[in-house]
PDB file of C-alpha atoms in Angstrom:
ATOM      1  CA  MET S   1      23.534 -28.721 -10.094  1.00  0.00           C
ATOM      2  CA  LYS S   2      20.892 -30.035  -7.762  1.00  0.00           C
ATOM      3  CA  ASP S   3      21.973 -31.137  -4.336  1.00  0.00           C
ATOM      4  CA  GLY S   4      20.869 -34.679  -3.505  1.00  0.00           C
ATOM      5  CA  SER S   5      17.121 -35.154  -3.339  1.00  0.00           C
ATOM      6  CA  ALA S   6      16.328 -31.513  -2.560  1.00  0.00           C
ATOM      7  CA  PHE S   7      14.724 -29.780  -5.528  1.00  0.00           C
ATOM      8  CA  LEU S   8      13.381 -26.652  -3.918  1.00  0.00           C
ATOM      9  CA  ASN S   9      11.400 -25.059  -6.747  1.00  0.00           C
ATOM     10  CA  ASP S  10      10.051 -28.372  -8.059  1.00  0.00           C
ATOM     11  CA  ASN S  11       8.880 -29.336  -4.542  1.00  0.00           C
ATOM     12  CA  ALA S  12       7.342 -25.920  -3.961  1.00  0.00           C
ATOM     13  CA  GLN S  13       5.626 -25.955  -7.361  1.00  0.00           C
ATOM     14  CA  ARG S  14       3.832 -29.200  -6.451  1.00  0.00           C
ATOM     15  CA  ILE S  15       2.557 -27.563  -3.253  1.00  0.00           C
ATOM     16  CA  VAL S  16       1.452 -24.449  -5.144  1.00  0.00           C
ATOM     17  CA  ASP S  17      -0.306 -26.561  -7.793  1.00  0.00           C
ATOM     18  CA  GLY S  18      -2.234 -28.262  -4.986  1.00  0.00           C
ATOM     19  CA  MET S  19      -3.178 -24.873  -3.568  1.00  0.00           C
ATOM     20  CA  ILE S  20      -4.455 -23.770  -6.965  1.00  0.00           C
ATOM     21  CA  GLY S  21      -6.553 -26.908  -7.239  1.00  0.00           C
ATOM     22  CA  ASP S  22      -8.010 -26.249  -3.778  1.00  0.00           C
ATOM     23  CA  ALA S  23      -8.334 -22.460  -4.215  1.00  0.00           C
ATOM     24  CA  GLU S  24     -12.013 -22.219  -3.356  1.00  0.00           C
ATOM     25  CA  ARG S  25     -11.711 -24.347  -0.234  1.00  0.00           C
ATOM     26  CA  LEU S  26      -8.544 -22.496   0.864  1.00  0.00           C
ATOM     27  CA  ARG S  27     -10.249 -19.144   0.188  1.00  0.00           C
ATOM     28  CA  ILE S  28      -7.393 -17.892  -1.981  1.00  0.00           C
ATOM     29  CA  VAL S  29      -7.554 -16.062  -5.314  1.00  0.00           C
ATOM     30  CA  VAL S  30      -5.455 -17.202  -8.266  1.00  0.00           C
ATOM     31  CA  SER S  31      -4.837 -14.869 -11.211  1.00  0.00           C
ATOM     32  CA  ARG S  32      -2.341 -14.060 -13.945  1.00  0.00           C
ATOM     33  CA  GLY S  33      -0.177 -10.975 -14.014  1.00  0.00           C
ATOM     34  CA  PRO S  34       0.627  -8.876 -17.102  1.00  0.00           C
ATOM     35  CA  LEU S  35       3.641 -11.011 -18.082  1.00  0.00           C
ATOM     36  CA  GLY S  36       1.850 -14.330 -17.549  1.00  0.00           C
ATOM     37  CA  GLU S  37       3.125 -14.882 -14.022  1.00  0.00           C
ATOM     38  CA  ARG S  38       0.726 -16.701 -11.732  1.00  0.00           C
ATOM     39  CA  LEU S  39      -0.294 -14.731  -8.656  1.00  0.00           C
ATOM     40  CA  ILE S  40      -1.858 -16.207  -5.542  1.00  0.00           C
ATOM     41  CA  ASP S  41      -3.496 -13.914  -3.010  1.00  0.00           C
ATOM     42  CA  ALA S  42      -3.703 -15.821   0.253  1.00  0.00           C
ATOM     43  CA  GLY S  43      -4.799 -12.960   2.469  1.00  0.00           C
ATOM     44  CA  ALA S  44      -4.068  -9.470   1.154  1.00  0.00           C
ATOM     45  CA  LYS S  45      -7.421  -8.883  -0.546  1.00  0.00           C
ATOM     46  CA  THR S  46      -9.111 -12.192   0.198  1.00  0.00           C
ATOM     47  CA  VAL S  47      -9.967 -14.070   3.364  1.00  0.00           C
ATOM     48  CA  GLY S  48      -7.428 -16.879   3.056  1.00  0.00           C
ATOM     49  CA  SER S  49      -7.307 -19.613   5.667  1.00  0.00           C
ATOM     50  CA  VAL S  50      -5.068 -21.262   8.209  1.00  0.00           C
ATOM     51  CA  GLU S  51      -4.556 -24.192   5.843  1.00  0.00           C
ATOM     52  CA  ALA S  52      -3.553 -21.818   3.024  1.00  0.00           C
ATOM     53  CA  GLY S  53      -0.990 -20.270   5.367  1.00  0.00           C
ATOM     54  CA  LEU S  54       0.379 -23.671   6.333  1.00  0.00           C
ATOM     55  CA  ARG S  55       0.758 -24.712   2.710  1.00  0.00           C
ATOM     56  CA  MET S  56       2.363 -21.402   1.818  1.00  0.00           C
ATOM     57  CA  ALA S  57       4.863 -21.892   4.658  1.00  0.00           C
ATOM     58  CA  GLU S  58       5.703 -25.367   3.351  1.00  0.00           C
ATOM     59  CA  ALA S  59       6.154 -23.976  -0.176  1.00  0.00           C
ATOM     60  CA  ALA S  60       8.377 -21.224   1.253  1.00  0.00           C
ATOM     61  CA  MET S  61      10.612 -23.964   2.691  1.00  0.00           C
ATOM     62  CA  GLY S  62      10.912 -25.543  -0.739  1.00  0.00           C
ATOM     63  CA  GLY S  63       8.882 -28.545   0.353  1.00  0.00           C
ATOM     64  CA  LEU S  64      11.624 -29.594   2.759  1.00  0.00           C
ATOM     65  CA  GLY S  65       9.550 -29.132   5.880  1.00  0.00           C
ATOM     66  CA  SER S  66       6.213 -29.613   7.484  1.00  0.00           C
ATOM     67  CA  VAL S  67       4.237 -26.973   9.312  1.00  0.00           C
ATOM     68  CA  SER S  68       1.420 -27.621  11.751  1.00  0.00           C
ATOM     69  CA  VAL S  69      -0.800 -25.677  14.114  1.00  0.00           C
ATOM     70  CA  PHE S  70      -2.002 -26.910  17.458  1.00  0.00           C
ATOM     71  CA  MET S  71      -3.726 -25.539  20.522  1.00  0.00           C
ATOM     72  CA  ASP S  72      -1.474 -24.409  23.350  1.00  0.00           C
ATOM     73  CA  ARG S  73      -3.542 -24.024  26.469  1.00  0.00           C
ATOM     74  CA  ALA S  74      -0.587 -22.550  28.373  1.00  0.00           C
ATOM     75  CA  SER S  75      -1.128 -19.135  26.775  1.00  0.00           C
ATOM     76  CA  GLN S  76      -4.583 -17.588  26.889  1.00  0.00           C
ATOM     77  CA  GLN S  77      -3.495 -14.617  24.778  1.00  0.00           C
ATOM     78  CA  TRP S  78      -2.000 -16.764  21.982  1.00  0.00           C
ATOM     79  CA  PRO S  79      -3.848 -20.107  22.037  1.00  0.00           C
ATOM     80  CA  PHE S  80      -2.323 -21.439  18.809  1.00  0.00           C
ATOM     81  CA  THR S  81       1.233 -22.648  18.336  1.00  0.00           C
ATOM     82  CA  VAL S  82       2.857 -23.076  14.936  1.00  0.00           C
ATOM     83  CA  GLU S  83       5.500 -25.748  14.624  1.00  0.00           C
ATOM     84  CA  ALA S  84       7.854 -26.077  11.657  1.00  0.00           C
ATOM     85  CA  ARG S  85      10.076 -29.105  11.172  1.00  0.00           C
ATOM     86  CA  SER S  86      12.663 -30.025   8.573  1.00  0.00           C
ATOM     87  CA  SER S  87      15.317 -32.698   8.191  1.00  0.00           C
ATOM     88  CA  GLN S  88      17.295 -30.157   6.120  1.00  0.00           C
ATOM     89  CA  PRO S  89      16.811 -26.911   8.098  1.00  0.00           C
ATOM     90  CA  VAL S  90      19.714 -24.950   6.601  1.00  0.00           C
ATOM     91  CA  LEU S  91      18.516 -25.464   3.048  1.00  0.00           C
ATOM     92  CA  ALA S  92      14.806 -25.168   3.928  1.00  0.00           C
ATOM     93  CA  CYS S  93      15.222 -21.997   5.973  1.00  0.00           C
ATOM     94  CA  LEU S  94      18.312 -20.125   4.796  1.00  0.00           C
ATOM     95  CA  GLY S  95      18.293 -21.409   1.214  1.00  0.00           C
ATOM     96  CA  SER S  96      14.578 -20.932   0.698  1.00  0.00           C
ATOM     97  CA  GLN S  97      12.248 -19.558   3.387  1.00  0.00           C
ATOM     98  CA  TYR S  98      14.360 -16.630   4.588  1.00  0.00           C
ATOM     99  CA  ALA S  99      13.089 -13.292   3.219  1.00  0.00           C
ATOM    100  CA  GLY S 100      16.451 -12.064   2.004  1.00  0.00           C
ATOM    101  CA  TRP S 101      15.836 -10.840  -1.551  1.00  0.00           C
ATOM    102  CA  ASN S 102      15.092  -7.113  -1.689  1.00  0.00           C
ATOM    103  CA  LEU S 103      12.597  -6.575  -4.495  1.00  0.00           C
ATOM    104  CA  SER S 104      11.910  -2.911  -4.004  1.00  0.00           C
ATOM    105  CA  GLY S 105      11.504  -0.446  -6.812  1.00  0.00           C
ATOM    106  CA  GLN S 106       9.894   2.953  -7.338  1.00  0.00           C
ATOM    107  CA  ASP S 107       6.946   3.076  -4.900  1.00  0.00           C
ATOM    108  CA  TYR S 108       6.926  -0.677  -4.279  1.00  0.00           C
ATOM    109  CA  PHE S 109       8.572  -2.526  -1.398  1.00  0.00           C
ATOM    110  CA  ALA S 110       8.758  -6.258  -0.871  1.00  0.00           C
ATOM    111  CA  MET S 111      11.217  -8.797   0.423  1.00  0.00           C
ATOM    112  CA  GLY S 112      11.238 -12.061  -1.477  1.00  0.00           C
ATOM    113  CA  SER S 113      11.312 -15.421   0.215  1.00  0.00           C
ATOM    114  CA  GLY S 114      10.946 -18.922  -1.119  1.00  0.00           C
ATOM    115  CA  PRO S 115      12.923 -21.173  -3.415  1.00  0.00           C
ATOM    116  CA  ALA S 116      13.174 -18.664  -6.277  1.00  0.00           C
ATOM    117  CA  ARG S 117      16.004 -17.220  -4.202  1.00  0.00           C
ATOM    118  CA  ALA S 118      18.014 -20.407  -4.854  1.00  0.00           C
ATOM    119  CA  LEU S 119      17.704 -19.785  -8.597  1.00  0.00           C
ATOM    120  CA  ALA S 120      18.583 -16.090  -8.386  1.00  0.00           C
ATOM    121  CA  ARG S 121      21.478 -16.519  -5.914  1.00  0.00           C
ATOM    122  CA  VAL S 122      21.862 -12.728  -5.581  1.00  0.00           C
ATOM    123  CA  GLU S 123      22.345 -12.710  -1.810  1.00  0.00           C
ATOM    124  CA  PRO S 124      25.850 -13.112  -0.328  1.00  0.00           C
ATOM    125  CA  LEU S 125      24.457 -16.015   1.718  1.00  0.00           C
ATOM    126  CA  PHE S 126      24.473 -18.179  -1.400  1.00  0.00           C
ATOM    127  CA  GLU S 127      28.269 -17.958  -1.607  1.00  0.00           C
ATOM    128  CA  THR S 128      28.286 -20.057   1.576  1.00  0.00           C
ATOM    129  CA  LEU S 129      25.522 -22.492   0.653  1.00  0.00           C
ATOM    130  CA  SER S 130      26.643 -25.219  -1.738  1.00  0.00           C
ATOM    131  CA  TYR S 131      23.141 -25.671  -3.150  1.00  0.00           C
ATOM    132  CA  ARG S 132      22.221 -24.528  -6.654  1.00  0.00           C
ATOM    133  CA  ASP S 133      18.699 -25.184  -7.927  1.00  0.00           C
ATOM    134  CA  ILE S 134      17.727 -25.793 -11.543  1.00  0.00           C
ATOM    135  CA  ALA S 135      14.045 -25.493 -12.422  1.00  0.00           C
ATOM    136  CA  SER S 136      11.663 -24.516 -15.191  1.00  0.00           C
ATOM    137  CA  SER S 137       9.507 -22.501 -12.793  1.00  0.00           C
ATOM    138  CA  ALA S 138      10.102 -20.625  -9.576  1.00  0.00           C
ATOM    139  CA  VAL S 139       8.064 -20.027  -6.438  1.00  0.00           C
ATOM    140  CA  LEU S 140       8.506 -16.639  -4.796  1.00  0.00           C
ATOM    141  CA  ILE S 141       6.602 -15.391  -1.759  1.00  0.00           C
ATOM    142  CA  LEU S 142       6.105 -11.648  -1.286  1.00  0.00           C
ATOM    143  CA  GLU S 143       4.600 -10.249   1.895  1.00  0.00           C
ATOM    144  CA  THR S 144       2.817  -7.278   0.413  1.00  0.00           C
ATOM    145  CA  ALA S 145      -0.686  -5.916  -0.101  1.00  0.00           C
ATOM    146  CA  GLU S 146      -0.182  -5.311  -3.830  1.00  0.00           C
ATOM    147  CA  PRO S 147       0.906  -7.541  -6.702  1.00  0.00           C
ATOM    148  CA  PRO S 148       4.398  -6.819  -7.985  1.00  0.00           C
ATOM    149  CA  PRO S 149       4.679  -4.239 -10.755  1.00  0.00           C
ATOM    150  CA  ARG S 150       5.914  -5.265 -14.188  1.00  0.00           C
ATOM    151  CA  ALA S 151       9.472  -4.070 -13.482  1.00  0.00           C
ATOM    152  CA  ILE S 152       9.776  -6.353 -10.456  1.00  0.00           C
ATOM    153  CA  VAL S 153       8.408  -9.351 -12.386  1.00  0.00           C
ATOM    154  CA  GLU S 154      10.906  -8.643 -15.176  1.00  0.00           C
ATOM    155  CA  LYS S 155      13.723  -8.402 -12.618  1.00  0.00           C
ATOM    156  CA  VAL S 156      12.770 -11.755 -11.075  1.00  0.00           C
ATOM    157  CA  GLY S 157      12.544 -13.385 -14.503  1.00  0.00           C
ATOM    158  CA  LYS S 158      15.909 -12.039 -15.626  1.00  0.00           C
ATOM    159  CA  THR S 159      17.665 -12.889 -12.363  1.00  0.00           C
ATOM    160  CA  THR S 160      16.272 -16.445 -12.171  1.00  0.00           C
ATOM    161  CA  GLY S 161      16.764 -17.047 -15.889  1.00  0.00           C
ATOM    162  CA  LEU S 162      13.067 -17.798 -16.398  1.00  0.00           C
ATOM    163  CA  ALA S 163      10.641 -16.299 -18.898  1.00  0.00           C
TER     164      ALA S 163
END
């Protein structure tokens, strides 16, 4: 059952749909994988952009936060500061953004973050969180240079209950 007004995957899907619509401007590449899954490359083999990264961070938090970048003149080495805010930080961060789902297999390694985790609920953390998401699509972020192999996509689909 969904918890209040927080619908992590639905919120994230709206952000992702906006990214797809702005793909050229964001300098991201959108494609389909072998099982029909939509893949977005926001920097592995394409240029990407700061705005693409900000939107991806907001999608990772299930749409329950805002992320901004601003200049910080106090540090010459790192002149940019990233600020993330959420009125529901436990759900946005632990229930969604945290990279806690090990999606390794064969010669592939990736940790999954994003609201798909709230559908899969395979991590012990979800025994503590009272939130359970219901959605017809899932948003999963993988920090990796390669798209997931078929076996990983099948695992995600089976675990989340999605085709």
